[in-house]
Coordinates of C-alpha atoms in Angstrom, one line a residue:
A246 CA -0.6 0.1 0.1
A247 CA 3.0 2.1 0.8
L248 CA 4.5 2.0 -2.6
A249 CA 1.0 2.6 -4.3
A250 CA 1.2 5.7 -2.6
S251 CA 4.5 6.7 -3.5
F252 CA 3.8 6.0 -6.8
R253 CA 0.1 7.8 -7.3
V254 CA 1.4 11.0 -8.6
A255 CA 3.7 9.9 -11.2
A256 CA 1.0 7.7 -12.4
E257 CA -1.5 10.4 -12.4
K258 CA 0.9 11.8 -15.0
L259 CA 0.6 9.3 -17.7
P260 CA -1.9 9.7 -20.3
K261 CA -5.4 8.4 -19.5
G262 CA -6.9 5.8 -20.4
N263 CA -5.6 2.9 -21.2
R264 CA -1.8 3.6 -20.7
R265 CA -2.6 4.8 -17.1
R266 CA -5.0 1.7 -16.7
R267 CA -2.2 -0.5 -17.9
F268 CA 0.5 0.6 -15.3
W269 CA -2.0 0.1 -12.3
S270 CA -3.1 -3.3 -13.7
D271 CA 0.7 -4.4 -14.2
F272 CA 1.8 -3.1 -10.8
F273 CA -0.5 -5.1 -8.9
A274 CA -0.6 -7.7 -10.9
G275 CA 3.0 -8.1 -11.8
A276 CA 6.7 -7.5 -11.2
P277 CA 6.2 -5.1 -8.6
A278 CA 3.8 -7.0 -6.4
K279 CA 5.0 -10.4 -7.0
A280 CA 8.7 -8.6 -5.6
I281 CA 6.7 -7.3 -2.6
E282 CA 5.0 -10.9 -1.8
A283 CA 9.4 -11.8 -2.0
G284 CA 9.8 -9.1 0.6
D285 CA 12.2 -7.2 -2.4
H286 CA 10.9 -3.6 -1.5
A287 CA 13.9 -2.4 -3.6
Q288 CA 12.9 -4.5 -6.7
A289 CA 9.3 -3.8 -6.4
H290 CA 10.4 0.0 -6.3
G291 CA 12.8 -1.0 -9.7
A292 CA 9.8 -2.7 -11.0
A293 CA 8.0 -0.2 -10.6
L294 CA 9.6 2.7 -12.1
E295 CA 10.1 0.5 -15.0
L296 CA 6.5 0.4 -15.9
L297 CA 6.5 3.6 -15.7
S298 CA 8.6 4.7 -18.6
A299 CA 6.3 5.7 -21.9
D300 CA 9.2 3.9 -23.6
A301 CA 8.5 0.4 -22.2
P302 CA 6.6 -2.0 -25.1
A303 CA 3.4 -3.7 -23.7
E304 CA 3.4 -7.0 -23.4
G305 CA 0.5 -8.9 -24.8
H306 CA -1.3 -11.3 -22.5
I307 CA -4.2 -13.8 -23.4
A308 CA -6.4 -15.3 -21.3
L309 CA -8.2 -18.4 -22.0
V310 CA -11.1 -17.6 -20.0
G311 CA -14.4 -20.1 -19.5
A312 CA -17.7 -18.1 -19.5
G313 CA -19.7 -21.3 -18.0
P314 CA -22.7 -23.2 -18.9
G315 CA -25.0 -19.5 -20.0
A316 CA -25.8 -18.3 -16.5
E317 CA -24.4 -15.2 -15.9
D318 CA -24.0 -15.5 -11.7
L319 CA -22.2 -19.0 -12.7
L320 CA -19.2 -16.5 -14.3
T321 CA -16.4 -16.7 -11.7
L322 CA -15.0 -13.5 -10.6
R323 CA -11.6 -14.1 -11.7
A324 CA -13.2 -14.1 -15.5
H325 CA -15.4 -11.1 -14.8
R326 CA -12.0 -9.0 -13.4
L327 CA -10.2 -10.0 -16.6
L328 CA -12.7 -8.9 -18.8
M329 CA -12.8 -5.6 -17.3
E330 CA -9.3 -5.2 -17.8
A331 CA -9.2 -6.4 -21.5
D332 CA -8.2 -4.1 -24.6
A333 CA -10.1 -6.9 -26.7
I334 CA -12.7 -10.0 -26.2
V335 CA -12.8 -12.4 -28.5
Y336 CA -15.6 -14.8 -28.2
D337 CA -18.0 -18.1 -29.3
A338 CA -21.3 -18.0 -30.5
L339 CA -22.5 -20.3 -27.1
V340 CA -21.0 -17.1 -24.9
P341 CA -23.9 -15.3 -24.3
E342 CA -23.9 -11.1 -25.1
A343 CA -24.6 -10.4 -21.6
I344 CA -21.4 -11.5 -20.2
V345 CA -19.7 -10.3 -23.4
A346 CA -21.1 -7.3 -22.1
M347 CA -19.4 -7.6 -19.1
G348 CA -16.3 -6.8 -20.5
R349 CA -14.9 -3.2 -20.0
R350 CA -16.6 -0.6 -22.0
D351 CA -14.4 -0.1 -24.5
A352 CA -12.6 -2.9 -24.9
E353 CA -13.1 -4.9 -29.3
R354 CA -15.3 -6.9 -29.1
L355 CA -14.2 -10.2 -31.6
P356 CA -16.9 -12.6 -32.3
V357 CA -15.4 -15.9 -33.9
G358 CA -18.0 -17.7 -34.1
K359 CA -17.2 -21.6 -33.2
R360 CA -20.5 -23.7 -32.7
K361 CA -21.5 -27.1 -34.2
G362 CA -21.7 -27.3 -37.7
C363 CA -21.2 -23.0 -37.9
H364 CA -17.9 -22.0 -37.7
S365 CA -17.5 -18.0 -38.9
K366 CA -13.8 -18.3 -38.5
S367 CA -11.8 -21.4 -38.8
Q368 CA -9.3 -22.5 -35.7
E369 CA -6.4 -21.4 -37.4
E370 CA -7.7 -18.4 -38.0
I371 CA -8.5 -17.9 -34.4
N372 CA -5.0 -18.6 -34.1
A373 CA -3.5 -16.5 -35.8
L374 CA -5.8 -13.6 -34.0
L375 CA -5.2 -14.4 -31.2
I376 CA -1.2 -14.3 -31.6
E377 CA -1.4 -10.3 -33.8
L378 CA -3.4 -9.6 -30.6
G379 CA -0.6 -10.6 -28.4
Q380 CA 2.1 -9.3 -30.6
A381 CA 0.2 -5.8 -30.6
G382 CA 0.4 -5.8 -26.6
K383 CA -3.1 -6.2 -26.1
R384 CA -4.7 -7.4 -23.0
V385 CA -7.0 -10.4 -24.7
V386 CA -9.7 -12.0 -23.4
R387 CA -10.5 -15.7 -25.3
L388 CA -13.7 -16.2 -24.0
K389 CA -15.5 -20.0 -24.7
S390 CA -18.1 -21.4 -23.3
G391 CA -17.8 -23.7 -20.4
D392 CA -14.7 -23.8 -19.7
P393 CA -11.7 -24.1 -22.1
L394 CA -10.5 -27.1 -21.7
V395 CA -13.3 -29.5 -22.1
F396 CA -14.1 -29.9 -25.8
G397 CA -13.2 -26.1 -25.7
R398 CA -10.0 -26.8 -28.3
A399 CA -8.2 -24.8 -26.2
G400 CA -4.9 -26.9 -26.5
E401 CA -4.4 -25.8 -29.9
E402 CA -4.8 -21.8 -29.1
M403 CA -2.1 -22.4 -25.8
A404 CA 0.6 -24.5 -27.9
A405 CA -0.1 -21.8 -31.0
L406 CA 0.8 -19.1 -28.7
R407 CA 3.8 -20.8 -27.1
E408 CA 5.6 -21.2 -30.4
A409 CA 4.7 -17.8 -31.1
G410 CA 6.0 -16.8 -27.2
I411 CA 3.0 -14.7 -26.0
A412 CA 2.4 -15.0 -22.7
Y413 CA -1.0 -16.6 -21.3
E414 CA -3.0 -17.7 -18.6
V415 CA -6.2 -20.1 -18.0
V416 CA -8.7 -19.2 -16.4
P417 CA -11.2 -22.7 -16.3
G418 CA -15.1 -22.0 -15.7
V419 CA -18.4 -24.1 -15.2
T420 CA -18.3 -26.8 -17.5
A421 CA -22.1 -28.1 -19.3
A422 CA -21.9 -30.9 -17.5
F423 CA -21.7 -29.8 -14.1
A424 CA -24.4 -27.4 -14.8
A425 CA -26.9 -29.7 -16.4
A426 CA -26.2 -32.1 -13.6
A427 CA -27.0 -29.5 -11.4
D428 CA -30.6 -28.6 -13.2
F429 CA -31.4 -32.3 -12.4
E430 CA -30.0 -32.4 -8.8
L431 CA -28.4 -35.2 -10.1
P432 CA -25.4 -36.9 -8.5
L433 CA -22.7 -37.3 -10.6
T434 CA -20.4 -39.8 -8.5
L435 CA -22.9 -41.7 -6.1
R436 CA -21.2 -44.0 -3.2
G437 CA -21.7 -47.8 -4.1
V438 CA -23.0 -47.3 -7.4
S439 CA -20.5 -45.1 -9.8
S440 CA -16.9 -43.8 -8.8
S441 CA -16.3 -42.3 -12.1
M442 CA -17.7 -40.3 -14.6
V443 CA -16.9 -39.3 -18.4
F444 CA -16.6 -36.7 -20.6
T445 CA -17.5 -37.3 -24.3
T446 CA -18.8 -36.0 -27.8
G447 CA -19.9 -39.6 -28.7
H448 CA -18.5 -39.5 -31.8
D449 CA -15.9 -41.8 -32.0
L450 CA -18.4 -44.5 -32.3
K451 CA -17.9 -45.3 -36.0
G452 CA -15.8 -49.1 -36.5
N453 CA -16.5 -52.6 -34.9
S454 CA -13.9 -51.4 -31.7
L455 CA -15.7 -49.6 -29.0
P456 CA -14.1 -46.5 -27.3
D457 CA -12.3 -46.8 -24.2
W458 CA -15.4 -44.3 -22.6
A459 CA -18.4 -46.6 -23.7
K460 CA -15.9 -49.4 -21.8
L461 CA -16.4 -47.4 -18.6
A462 CA -20.0 -46.7 -19.3
I463 CA -20.2 -50.6 -19.2
S464 CA -18.5 -50.5 -16.0
G465 CA -20.7 -48.6 -13.8
A466 CA -19.2 -44.7 -14.8
T467 CA -21.5 -41.7 -14.9
V468 CA -21.3 -40.4 -18.5
A469 CA -21.9 -37.4 -19.9
V470 CA -22.2 -36.8 -23.4
Y471 CA -21.6 -32.8 -25.0
M472 CA -23.3 -32.5 -28.6
G473 CA -24.5 -35.0 -28.8
R474 CA -28.1 -35.0 -29.9
S475 CA -27.5 -35.4 -33.5
V476 CA -25.6 -39.5 -32.8
A477 CA -28.3 -40.4 -29.9
A478 CA -29.3 -43.1 -31.4
E479 CA -25.5 -44.3 -32.7
V480 CA -24.7 -43.6 -28.8
A481 CA -27.6 -45.7 -27.7
G482 CA -27.3 -48.4 -30.1
R483 CA -23.7 -49.0 -29.2
L484 CA -23.9 -49.0 -25.6
I485 CA -26.9 -51.5 -25.4
E486 CA -24.7 -53.7 -28.1
A487 CA -21.7 -53.5 -25.7
G488 CA -24.3 -55.1 -22.4
L489 CA -25.3 -51.7 -20.9
S490 CA -29.2 -52.3 -20.1
P491 CA -32.4 -50.3 -22.1
D492 CA -33.4 -49.7 -18.6
T493 CA -30.2 -47.3 -17.9
A494 CA -31.5 -44.0 -16.5
V495 CA -30.8 -40.7 -19.0
A496 CA -31.0 -37.5 -17.9
V497 CA -31.2 -34.4 -20.8
V498 CA -30.7 -30.5 -20.6
E499 CA -31.0 -28.1 -23.1
N500 CA -29.6 -24.9 -22.3
A501 CA -28.4 -26.2 -19.0
S502 CA -28.6 -23.4 -16.5
L503 CA -30.2 -20.6 -18.3
G504 CA -33.9 -19.9 -17.6
S505 CA -35.0 -21.6 -20.6
R506 CA -33.6 -24.5 -20.1
R507 CA -35.0 -27.8 -20.6
R508 CA -35.3 -31.4 -18.8
F509 CA -35.9 -35.0 -20.0
H510 CA -35.7 -38.3 -18.4
G511 CA -35.9 -41.9 -19.7
T512 CA -33.9 -45.0 -20.4
L513 CA -31.1 -45.4 -22.4
A514 CA -33.8 -47.4 -24.9
D515 CA -36.0 -43.9 -25.2
L516 CA -32.6 -41.7 -26.2
P517 CA -32.8 -42.2 -30.1
S518 CA -35.9 -40.0 -29.8
L519 CA -33.9 -37.0 -29.3
E520 CA -32.7 -36.8 -33.1
E521 CA -36.4 -36.4 -34.0
R522 CA -36.7 -33.0 -31.8
A523 CA -36.5 -30.4 -34.0
D524 CA -38.0 -28.2 -31.2
L525 CA -34.5 -28.5 -29.2
T526 CA -32.1 -26.1 -30.9
G527 CA -29.8 -24.9 -28.1
P528 CA -27.1 -26.9 -26.5
V529 CA -28.1 -30.5 -25.4
M530 CA -26.4 -32.2 -22.5
T531 CA -26.9 -36.0 -22.2
I532 CA -26.3 -38.0 -19.1
I533 CA -26.3 -41.5 -18.6
G534 CA -25.5 -44.1 -16.2
D535 CA -27.4 -45.5 -12.7
A536 CA -26.4 -42.5 -10.8
V537 CA -29.0 -41.1 -12.9
A538 CA -31.6 -42.7 -10.9
G539 CA -30.8 -40.3 -8.0
A540 CA -32.0 -37.3 -10.0
N541 CA -34.8 -35.4 -9.4
F542 CA -37.9 -35.6 -12.2
E543 CA -40.2 -34.0 -10.8
R544 CA -39.8 -31.3 -13.3
S545 CA -38.7 -32.9 -16.5
E546 CA -40.5 -34.2 -19.0
P547 CA -40.5 -38.1 -20.1
L548 CA -38.4 -38.5 -23.4
A549 CA -40.6 -41.2 -24.0
A550 CA -43.5 -39.5 -24.4
H551 CA -42.1 -38.1 -27.4
R552 CA -41.3 -41.8 -29.2
H553 CA -44.8 -42.8 -28.2
E554 CA -46.6 -39.8 -29.3
G555 CA -45.0 -40.3 -32.8
A556 CA -46.1 -43.8 -32.9
A557 CA -49.6 -43.3 -31.9
S558 CA -50.4 -40.8 -34.7
A559 CA -49.1 -43.7 -37.0
V560 CA -51.8 -46.4 -35.4
A561 CA -54.6 -43.1 -35.6
E562 CA -53.5 -42.4 -39.3
G563 CA -53.8 -46.1 -39.9
V564 CA -57.6 -46.5 -38.5
Q565 CA -58.6 -43.6 -40.2
S566 CA -57.7 -44.9 -43.2

């Protein structure tokens, strides 16, 4: 506190706006703060003097930030702080505008698409954009839906930033599986029932061999299937074929964590009906396993109702003819 007070007058002489804001941000989160934590006040003073130099080049920094599953109040405090400090916000299509709007008012906002079946920019273009912004000395928040390390292609972006020598950090977010489980009051692990869980997209079921996650499902793991509506029938068919009971409990959530969420419950045998649901337009999370039976289904719709509804219509048409 004393060191900060001693530099307040000097900092006021810096140009207003980004330059002054960057000084204080670097002061409290950069080299001066680290030196103070280490007990080296002389080094902290020297580092602060370096920050005051107008000629000192700004160092770019990229934060790969998890925006959470959708609800604004599930954003972490660290994510919010970085958004308030950002010069640029690079965000995916599934990130709600309300969360993007939490960023600094004058921050540059750059949408890059990235949702299933619709990519406005390729991953290579996004990597290049992050490097360009970092090399320009910008503080960038790369905002991703859910957690950046869970099906967020953060690995490719981190590799590109490392190769380019750009500093970065990763800020975790609430992944959709956890939000969907909370919506159902569903224990993902349950003593004596399930002691492990699997995250998968279910898009690796081609061929004769069964993927490792499917083998784990058969052994009792709880399985969370991301982006799995279009492969629901294949997931159910392969798991049943491999030995998982058709009566295994299933929970499905569209728009997990949001007020617009819809919940469905049923069994593995009912799961293929998901592919017929043209009314489901938001992100869909499917959770499969014996632990799902411990969920609260009071506010959910039965998956089987849609399946039987289609069959009943067909019978009615036959009677009328």
